GROMACS .gro file of C-alpha atoms in nm:
model
  409
    1MET     CA    1  -5.103  29.262   2.951
    2SER     CA    2  -4.918  29.213   2.626
    3LYS     CA    3  -4.589  29.144   2.806
    4ALA     CA    4  -4.751  28.890   3.034
    5LYS     CA    5  -4.900  28.711   2.738
    6GLU     CA    6  -4.566  28.699   2.560
    7LYS     CA    7  -4.395  28.555   2.870
    8LYS     CA    8  -4.669  28.292   2.901
    9ALA     CA    9  -4.642  28.193   2.536
   10HIS     CA   10  -4.262  28.175   2.562
   11SER     CA   11  -4.286  27.944   2.866
   12ASP     CA   12  -4.546  27.726   2.687
   13ALA     CA   13  -4.311  27.692   2.390
   14LYS     CA   14  -4.023  27.582   2.619
   15ILE     CA   15  -4.248  27.326   2.789
   16HIS     CA   16  -4.359  27.197   2.448
   17LYS     CA   17  -3.997  27.165   2.332
   18SER     CA   18  -3.897  26.977   2.650
   19THR     CA   19  -4.187  26.731   2.621
   20ALA     CA   20  -4.104  26.660   2.255
   21LYS     CA   21  -3.743  26.589   2.347
   22ASP     CA   22  -3.853  26.353   2.624
   23LYS     CA   23  -4.083  26.169   2.388
   24ARG     CA   24  -3.804  26.128   2.133
   25LYS     CA   25  -3.571  25.992   2.400
   26LYS     CA   26  -3.830  25.739   2.522
   27PHE     CA   27  -3.905  25.635   2.164
   28TRP     CA   28  -3.541  25.567   2.082
   29ILE     CA   29  -3.485  25.381   2.411
   30LYS     CA   30  -3.780  25.154   2.338
   31HIS     CA   31  -3.664  25.110   1.977
   32ASN     CA   32  -3.311  25.008   2.084
   33LEU     CA   33  -3.447  24.766   2.343
   34LYS     CA   34  -3.671  24.600   2.086
   35LYS     CA   35  -3.377  24.553   1.849
   36LYS     CA   36  -3.168  24.398   2.125
   37CYS     CA   37  -3.447  24.162   2.225
   38GLU     CA   38  -3.507  24.059   1.862
   39LYS     CA   39  -3.136  23.989   1.818
   40ILE     CA   40  -3.140  23.769   2.128
   41ALA     CA   41  -3.457  23.586   2.026
   42ALA     CA   42  -3.388  23.545   1.654
   43PRO     CA   43  -3.170  23.241   1.550
   44LYS     CA   44  -2.841  23.302   1.381
   45LYS     CA   45  -2.868  23.309   1.001
   46ASN     CA   46  -2.516  23.177   0.949
   47GLN     CA   47  -2.583  22.871   1.169
   48GLU     CA   48  -2.622  22.572   0.931
   49LYS     CA   49  -2.705  22.292   1.175
   50PRO     CA   50  -2.932  22.326   1.481
   51GLN     CA   51  -2.767  22.241   1.809
   52PRO     CA   52  -2.864  21.903   1.958
   53PRO     CA   53  -3.091  21.902   2.263
   54GLN     CA   54  -2.916  21.872   2.597
   55GLU     CA   55  -3.198  21.771   2.832
   56ALA     CA   56  -3.389  21.441   2.836
   57GLN     CA   57  -3.725  21.616   2.808
   58GLN     CA   58  -3.613  21.799   2.495
   59ILE     CA   59  -3.498  21.472   2.329
   60SER     CA   60  -3.826  21.291   2.396
   61ALA     CA   61  -4.033  21.590   2.280
   62ASN     CA   62  -3.832  21.626   1.958
   63TRP     CA   63  -3.866  21.255   1.882
   64LYS     CA   64  -4.241  21.262   1.941
   65SER     CA   65  -4.283  21.566   1.719
   66LEU     CA   66  -4.077  21.397   1.448
   67GLN     CA   67  -4.299  21.088   1.469
   68GLN     CA   68  -4.608  21.306   1.430
   69ILE     CA   69  -4.459  21.482   1.126
   70LEU     CA   70  -4.373  21.146   0.967
   71LYS     CA   71  -4.724  21.017   1.028
   72THR     CA   72  -4.909  21.322   0.896
   73SER     CA   73  -4.690  21.456   0.616
   74GLN     CA   74  -4.533  21.147   0.456
   75PRO     CA   75  -4.713  20.811   0.487
   76GLU     CA   76  -4.504  20.493   0.467
   77LYS     CA   77  -4.452  20.359   0.115
   78LYS     CA   78  -4.503  19.985   0.102
   79HIS     CA   79  -4.381  19.729  -0.148
   80GLN     CA   80  -4.598  19.461  -0.300
   81ASN     CA   81  -4.521  19.236  -0.005
   82GLY     CA   82  -4.634  19.510   0.236
   83VAL     CA   83  -4.295  19.556   0.406
   84VAL     CA   84  -4.140  19.896   0.470
   85THR     CA   85  -3.787  19.907   0.330
   86LYS     CA   86  -3.492  20.068   0.499
   87LYS     CA   87  -3.444  20.319   0.216
   88ASN     CA   88  -3.802  20.448   0.247
   89GLN     CA   89  -3.757  20.500   0.622
   90GLU     CA   90  -3.432  20.691   0.569
   91ASN     CA   91  -3.585  20.910   0.295
   92ALA     CA   92  -3.884  20.991   0.514
   93PHE     CA   93  -3.657  21.080   0.803
   94LYS     CA   94  -3.442  21.310   0.583
   95ASN     CA   95  -3.743  21.487   0.430
   96SER     CA   96  -3.901  21.550   0.768
   97SER     CA   97  -3.576  21.688   0.911
   98THR     CA   98  -3.525  21.924   0.614
   99ASN     CA   99  -3.887  22.046   0.632
  100SER     CA  100  -3.863  22.118   1.003
  101ALA     CA  101  -3.530  22.301   0.959
  102ALA     CA  102  -3.668  22.514   0.671
  103SER     CA  103  -3.981  22.611   0.861
  104SER     CA  104  -3.773  22.716   1.163
  105GLN     CA  105  -3.549  22.937   0.944
  106ARG     CA  106  -3.841  23.103   0.761
  107ASP     CA  107  -4.060  23.175   1.068
  108PRO     CA  108  -3.830  23.192   1.370
  109GLY     CA  109  -4.094  23.364   1.583
  110LYS     CA  110  -4.369  23.117   1.497
  111THR     CA  111  -4.265  22.793   1.658
  112GLY     CA  112  -4.564  22.567   1.698
  113LYS     CA  113  -4.496  22.425   2.044
  114GLN     CA  114  -4.245  22.661   2.202
  115LYS     CA  115  -4.317  22.813   2.542
  116ILE     CA  116  -4.345  23.197   2.551
  117VAL     CA  117  -4.141  23.351   2.836
  118PRO     CA  118  -4.210  23.718   2.934
  119VAL     CA  119  -3.900  23.945   2.972
  120VAL     CA  120  -3.921  24.279   3.161
  121SER     CA  121  -3.685  24.564   3.071
  122LYS     CA  122  -3.579  24.776   3.374
  123GLU     CA  123  -3.508  25.089   3.176
  124ALA     CA  124  -3.843  25.122   2.996
  125GLY     CA  125  -4.057  24.907   3.227
  126VAL     CA  126  -4.210  24.732   2.922
  127LYS     CA  127  -4.295  24.361   2.907
  128LEU     CA  128  -4.175  24.180   2.591
  129LYS     CA  129  -4.274  23.823   2.497
  130LEU     CA  130  -3.981  23.609   2.382
  131PRO     CA  131  -3.987  23.242   2.266
  132ALA     CA  132  -3.794  23.009   2.497
  133ALA     CA  133  -3.535  22.813   2.298
  134SER     CA  134  -3.620  22.442   2.286
  135VAL     CA  135  -3.827  22.446   2.606
  136SER     CA  136  -4.104  22.185   2.605
  137GLN     CA  137  -4.297  21.959   2.837
  138GLN     CA  138  -4.380  21.594   2.807
  139SER     CA  139  -4.752  21.671   2.808
  140ALA     CA  140  -4.712  21.900   2.506
  141ALA     CA  141  -4.595  21.614   2.278
  142PRO     CA  142  -4.856  21.359   2.166
  143LYS     CA  143  -4.832  21.000   2.293
  144ARG     CA  144  -4.682  20.746   2.056
  145LYS     CA  145  -4.933  20.508   1.906
  146LYS     CA  146  -4.873  20.140   1.841
  147GLY     CA  147  -4.936  20.179   1.470
  148SER     CA  148  -4.673  20.449   1.430
  149GLU     CA  149  -4.386  20.230   1.552
  150ILE     CA  150  -4.137  20.116   1.288
  151PRO     CA  151  -4.147  19.733   1.246
  152ASN     CA  152  -3.845  19.540   1.365
  153ARG     CA  153  -3.624  19.356   1.117
  154GLU     CA  154  -3.681  19.022   1.287
  155GLN     CA  155  -4.059  19.052   1.263
  156THR     CA  156  -4.046  19.146   0.894
  157ALA     CA  157  -3.805  18.858   0.823
  158LYS     CA  158  -4.037  18.608   0.997
  159LYS     CA  159  -4.334  18.736   0.798
  160MET     CA  160  -4.141  18.700   0.472
  161LYS     CA  161  -4.039  18.342   0.560
  162LYS     CA  162  -4.400  18.247   0.640
  163LYS     CA  163  -4.518  18.392   0.309
  164ASN     CA  164  -4.247  18.208   0.112
  165ILE     CA  165  -4.325  17.879   0.291
  166SER     CA  166  -4.695  17.914   0.219
  167LEU     CA  167  -4.623  17.983  -0.148
  168VAL     CA  168  -4.400  17.674  -0.172
  169GLU     CA  169  -4.661  17.458   0.001
  170GLU     CA  170  -4.939  17.577  -0.228
  171ARG     CA  171  -4.744  17.502  -0.547
  172LYS     CA  172  -4.695  17.127  -0.598
  173PRO     CA  173  -4.394  17.001  -0.798
  174THR     CA  174  -4.448  16.846  -1.142
  175GLU     CA  175  -4.243  16.620  -1.373
  176GLU     CA  176  -4.134  16.928  -1.569
  177ASP     CA  177  -3.970  17.067  -1.255
  178LEU     CA  178  -3.773  16.743  -1.208
  179TRP     CA  179  -3.598  16.750  -1.546
  180PHE     CA  180  -3.266  16.618  -1.404
  181ASP     CA  181  -3.166  16.249  -1.389
  182ASN     CA  182  -2.938  16.027  -1.179
  183VAL     CA  183  -3.031  16.195  -0.850
  184ASP     CA  184  -3.108  15.995  -0.537
  185PRO     CA  185  -3.480  16.031  -0.448
  186ASP     CA  186  -3.385  16.042  -0.078
  187ASP     CA  187  -3.181  16.357  -0.141
  188ILE     CA  188  -3.471  16.510  -0.331
  189GLU     CA  189  -3.705  16.427  -0.042
  190GLU     CA  190  -3.480  16.616   0.200
  191THR     CA  191  -3.456  16.926  -0.019
  192MET     CA  192  -3.785  16.943  -0.214
  193GLY     CA  193  -4.027  16.726  -0.016
  194ALA     CA  194  -4.197  16.387  -0.031
  195GLU     CA  195  -4.409  16.461  -0.340
  196ALA     CA  196  -4.105  16.551  -0.552
  197ALA     CA  197  -3.925  16.235  -0.431
  198GLU     CA  198  -4.225  16.020  -0.523
  199ILE     CA  199  -4.228  16.166  -0.875
  200MET     CA  200  -3.856  16.093  -0.913
  201ARG     CA  201  -3.903  15.734  -0.790
  202LYS     CA  202  -4.178  15.677  -1.047
  203LYS     CA  203  -3.956  15.830  -1.314
  204GLN     CA  204  -3.665  15.599  -1.223
  205GLY     CA  205  -3.888  15.297  -1.156
  206ILE     CA  206  -3.788  15.266  -0.790
  207ARG     CA  207  -4.020  15.156  -0.513
  208LYS     CA  208  -4.046  15.366  -0.200
  209GLN     CA  209  -3.813  15.258   0.075
  210SER     CA  210  -3.973  15.117   0.385
  211LYS     CA  211  -3.899  15.303   0.708
  212ASP     CA  212  -3.848  14.973   0.894
  213THR     CA  213  -3.576  14.767   0.724
  214GLU     CA  214  -3.666  14.450   0.914
  215SER     CA  215  -4.028  14.460   0.797
  216SER     CA  216  -3.914  14.468   0.434
  217LEU     CA  217  -3.668  14.180   0.482
  218VAL     CA  218  -3.881  13.950   0.698
  219LYS     CA  219  -4.225  13.816   0.602
  220GLU     CA  220  -4.471  13.865   0.886
  221LYS     CA  221  -4.671  13.569   1.023
  222ALA     CA  222  -4.463  13.329   0.814
  223PHE     CA  223  -4.321  12.987   0.896
  224ASP     CA  224  -4.026  13.021   1.136
  225GLY     CA  225  -3.877  12.672   1.101
  226LEU     CA  226  -3.632  12.512   0.856
  227THR     CA  227  -3.706  12.550   0.484
  228ARG     CA  228  -3.554  12.401   0.169
  229VAL     CA  229  -3.349  12.721   0.121
  230VAL     CA  230  -3.148  12.890   0.399
  231ALA     CA  231  -2.916  13.192   0.405
  232ILE     CA  232  -2.595  13.220   0.609
  233ASP     CA  233  -2.366  13.499   0.726
  234CYS     CA  234  -2.072  13.509   0.966
  235GLU     CA  235  -1.888  13.778   1.165
  236MET     CA  236  -1.515  13.753   1.236
  237VAL     CA  237  -1.254  13.910   1.466
  238GLY     CA  238  -0.880  13.964   1.419
  239VAL     CA  239  -0.600  13.763   1.573
  240SER     CA  240  -0.217  13.762   1.541
  241PRO     CA  241  -0.008  14.067   1.640
  242ASP     CA  242  -0.129  14.289   1.358
  243GLY     CA  243  -0.491  14.158   1.368
  244GLU     CA  244  -0.493  14.059   1.000
  245ASP     CA  245  -0.580  13.692   1.053
  246SER     CA  246  -0.946  13.611   1.123
  247ILE     CA  247  -1.136  13.363   1.340
  248LEU     CA  248  -1.509  13.297   1.371
  249ALA     CA  249  -1.705  13.508   1.623
  250ARG     CA  250  -2.073  13.473   1.523
  251VAL     CA  251  -2.288  13.258   1.289
  252SER     CA  252  -2.645  13.338   1.180
  253LEU     CA  253  -2.889  13.145   0.961
  254VAL     CA  254  -3.233  13.248   0.834
  255ASN     CA  255  -3.503  13.055   0.648
  256GLN     CA  256  -3.669  13.140   0.316
  257PHE     CA  257  -3.900  13.397   0.481
  258GLY     CA  258  -3.619  13.580   0.664
  259LYS     CA  259  -3.693  13.426   1.005
  260CYS     CA  260  -3.382  13.362   1.215
  261ILE     CA  261  -3.337  12.989   1.280
  262TYR     CA  262  -2.982  12.991   1.420
  263ASP     CA  263  -2.769  13.264   1.583
  264LYS     CA  264  -2.473  13.189   1.812
  265TYR     CA  265  -2.156  13.361   1.930
  266VAL     CA  266  -1.838  13.151   1.916
  267LYS     CA  267  -1.577  13.137   2.189
  268PRO     CA  268  -1.235  13.242   2.049
  269THR     CA  269  -0.966  12.975   2.024
  270GLU     CA  270  -0.686  13.236   2.011
  271GLU     CA  271  -0.619  13.572   2.174
  272VAL     CA  272  -0.819  13.842   1.996
  273THR     CA  273  -0.612  14.147   1.903
  274ASP     CA  274  -0.877  14.332   1.701
  275TYR     CA  275  -1.250  14.293   1.764
  276ARG     CA  276  -1.335  14.509   1.457
  277THR     CA  277  -1.640  14.636   1.646
  278ALA     CA  278  -1.706  14.921   1.401
  279VAL     CA  279  -1.770  14.663   1.127
  280SER     CA  280  -1.839  14.330   1.301
  281GLY     CA  281  -2.038  14.464   1.596
  282ILE     CA  282  -1.856  14.214   1.819
  283ARG     CA  283  -1.747  14.310   2.173
  284PRO     CA  284  -1.540  14.114   2.430
  285GLU     CA  285  -1.844  14.034   2.648
  286ASP     CA  286  -2.026  13.882   2.347
  287ILE     CA  287  -1.777  13.603   2.280
  288LYS     CA  288  -1.639  13.559   2.631
  289ASP     CA  289  -1.897  13.288   2.712
  290GLY     CA  290  -1.961  13.179   2.353
  291GLU     CA  291  -2.017  12.829   2.213
  292ASP     CA  292  -1.726  12.602   2.125
  293ILE     CA  293  -1.622  12.609   1.759
  294GLN     CA  294  -1.664  12.229   1.719
  295THR     CA  295  -2.024  12.242   1.843
  296VAL     CA  296  -2.110  12.532   1.610
  297GLN     CA  297  -1.951  12.355   1.309
  298ARG     CA  298  -2.151  12.035   1.375
  299GLU     CA  299  -2.482  12.219   1.423
  300VAL     CA  300  -2.440  12.437   1.114
  301ALA     CA  301  -2.335  12.137   0.899
  302ASN     CA  302  -2.651  11.950   1.002
  303ILE     CA  303  -2.869  12.249   0.901
  304LEU     CA  304  -2.698  12.298   0.562
  305GLN     CA  305  -2.703  11.932   0.464
  306GLY     CA  306  -2.919  11.873   0.154
  307ARG     CA  307  -3.039  12.234   0.137
  308ILE     CA  308  -2.976  12.528  -0.098
  309VAL     CA  309  -2.751  12.777   0.081
  310VAL     CA  310  -2.767  13.147  -0.006
  311GLY     CA  311  -2.492  13.393   0.089
  312HIS     CA  312  -2.292  13.693  -0.021
  313ALA     CA  313  -1.931  13.596  -0.099
  314ILE     CA  314  -2.029  13.268   0.069
  315HIS     CA  315  -1.689  13.107   0.014
  316ASN     CA  316  -1.553  13.323   0.303
  317ASP     CA  317  -1.824  13.196   0.542
  318LEU     CA  318  -1.770  12.831   0.451
  319LYS     CA  319  -1.394  12.871   0.475
  320ILE     CA  320  -1.403  13.020   0.828
  321LEU     CA  321  -1.640  12.738   0.936
  322LEU     CA  322  -1.410  12.476   0.781
  323LEU     CA  323  -1.711  12.334   0.593
  324ASP     CA  324  -1.773  12.226   0.236
  325HIS     CA  325  -2.098  12.230   0.038
  326PRO     CA  326  -2.195  12.108  -0.314
  327LYS     CA  327  -2.150  12.381  -0.573
  328LYS     CA  328  -2.489  12.313  -0.736
  329LYS     CA  329  -2.654  12.387  -0.397
  330ILE     CA  330  -2.485  12.728  -0.350
  331ARG     CA  331  -2.644  13.064  -0.451
  332ASP     CA  332  -2.394  13.349  -0.421
  333THR     CA  333  -2.554  13.695  -0.467
  334GLN     CA  334  -2.211  13.850  -0.536
  335LYS     CA  335  -2.155  13.627  -0.841
  336TYR     CA  336  -2.504  13.652  -0.994
  337LYS     CA  337  -2.456  13.827  -1.331
  338PRO     CA  338  -2.778  14.035  -1.340
  339PHE     CA  339  -2.686  14.182  -1.000
  340ARG     CA  340  -2.337  14.265  -1.129
  341LYS     CA  341  -2.490  14.454  -1.422
  342ILE     CA  342  -2.723  14.653  -1.197
  343ALA     CA  343  -2.440  14.747  -0.957
  344LYS     CA  344  -2.195  14.800  -1.246
  345SER     CA  345  -1.927  14.608  -1.059
  346GLY     CA  346  -1.754  14.270  -1.085
  347ARG     CA  347  -1.780  14.216  -0.708
  348PRO     CA  348  -2.065  14.431  -0.576
  349SER     CA  349  -2.101  14.474  -0.200
  350LEU     CA  350  -2.416  14.368  -0.017
  351LYS     CA  351  -2.478  14.731   0.083
  352VAL     CA  352  -2.477  14.845  -0.281
  353LEU     CA  353  -2.701  14.561  -0.399
  354CYS     CA  354  -2.959  14.631  -0.128
  355LYS     CA  355  -2.969  14.997  -0.222
  356GLU     CA  356  -2.985  14.943  -0.598
  357VAL     CA  357  -3.209  14.634  -0.612
  358LEU     CA  358  -3.419  14.645  -0.293
  359ASN     CA  359  -3.396  15.022  -0.223
  360ILE     CA  360  -3.310  14.936   0.139
  361LYS     CA  361  -3.025  15.070   0.350
  362VAL     CA  362  -2.827  14.805   0.541
  363GLN     CA  363  -2.489  14.803   0.717
  364GLN     CA  364  -2.536  15.156   0.846
  365GLY     CA  365  -2.259  15.143   1.106
  366GLU     CA  366  -2.200  14.813   1.288
  367HIS     CA  367  -2.292  14.503   1.086
  368SER     CA  368  -2.537  14.235   1.200
  369SER     CA  369  -2.496  13.883   1.067
  370VAL     CA  370  -2.872  13.824   1.105
  371GLN     CA  371  -2.963  14.128   0.898
  372ASP     CA  372  -2.701  14.048   0.633
  373ALA     CA  373  -2.838  13.692   0.600
  374GLN     CA  374  -3.193  13.832   0.570
  375ALA     CA  375  -3.078  14.075   0.298
  376THR     CA  376  -2.912  13.801   0.091
  377MET     CA  377  -3.222  13.583   0.121
  378ARG     CA  378  -3.445  13.873   0.010
  379LEU     CA  379  -3.223  13.930  -0.295
  380TYR     CA  380  -3.247  13.562  -0.382
  381THR     CA  381  -3.625  13.534  -0.340
  382LEU     CA  382  -3.673  13.844  -0.556
  383VAL     CA  383  -3.514  13.669  -0.858
  384LYS     CA  384  -3.561  13.307  -0.747
  385LYS     CA  385  -3.766  13.190  -1.047
  386GLN     CA  386  -3.535  13.348  -1.301
  387TRP     CA  387  -3.221  13.227  -1.122
  388GLU     CA  388  -3.340  12.867  -1.087
  389ALA     CA  389  -3.463  12.863  -1.450
  390GLU     CA  390  -3.117  12.973  -1.568
  391ILE     CA  391  -2.953  12.695  -1.364
  392LYS     CA  392  -3.188  12.433  -1.511
  393ALA     CA  393  -3.128  12.563  -1.862
  394GLY     CA  394  -2.754  12.546  -1.803
  395LYS     CA  395  -2.780  12.185  -1.685
  396LYS     CA  396  -2.976  12.084  -1.995
  397ASN     CA  397  -2.718  12.237  -2.224
  398LYS     CA  398  -2.438  12.054  -2.043
  399ASP     CA  399  -2.625  11.723  -2.062
  400SER     CA  400  -2.687  11.762  -2.436
  401GLU     CA  401  -2.321  11.844  -2.500
  402GLU     CA  402  -2.210  11.538  -2.304
  403LYS     CA  403  -2.446  11.313  -2.502
  404LYS     CA  404  -2.305  11.445  -2.828
  405LYS     CA  405  -1.954  11.365  -2.712
  406ARG     CA  406  -2.052  11.008  -2.615
  407LYS     CA  407  -2.211  10.926  -2.955
  408PRO     CA  408  -1.983  10.709  -3.175
  409ARG     CA  409  -1.855  10.858  -3.499
   0.00000   0.00000   0.00000
């Protein structure tokens, strides 16, 4: 019995040793497999930058997750105007990227939205759960909201312009803002607005220019016949080979109220070599069927007879018409001394006088003899009383001097 017991105990010990060895082998196999799986699943520590996604689904999911991180972790910093700057967007993007990279390095196994893929080992027959690298679905990422979108540059620029315009409109200009002098009010109106131009006009003592030049030169509902004072202007064209010599092409006369009483084109007596259309406004079809020069001379002479004639450099008009008129009945706006002082010129042009005295723009492009005659008449009527008083005073002085000379010694 004792021998049988010893044999049985010996066999039990062998069985125990064999089972322990088997257990050790299985343990080490499982342990080695786990290490291999962890090495496969764990990201490389030496890898500095994560690899870019290769599939379209991965790109969209990463962008959506980034948008969510930006929205939750770092709200947009706004300026006083309420516009997100480019620097703030870049800083937010950098911070979110660094935070996501740090969290992935610290907890490689705990990725928030990574799909878990089971792996089966053939040797041990054990199922191990491994995270799938950058595997995601479109449904996993949240939908982008309208509020989370970054505003476009064009939209922000438009908003800024609207705000600036509203601020400018609210604040009205004052005399302190217009500290400068010798600036045309029309230029100020274009740059700063009508209110600023009106302030400058008051400061300079200039009346506002009428939009319609004709309405400021012609008196409405006035007498349209002959008056004691008339204004004349002529247009000429060039003859001779070089076009330097001039002949009459058009004659216009207006009454004291600016109403046109005579306006005729004249048929040329010589071949026209230069119509001077840019200045005269005359074209070949205008004078082709014009009036004869003799008829025009006779008609104009009858109108001027016994009347005061107003003109600008009127000696040129009378010369081209081959007419003469008493000097005491002529009023030349170019020779009137107060006008010369205003224009600061010995022979001021009609265009300059109208701008400085009447604040009206004439001769913008092609000239019109009717408009020029109206402008000269308006200049005369503006200073008529003063001008006529000076002429009377001059006559009295001359008469007194003549009487002194006649007295016997």
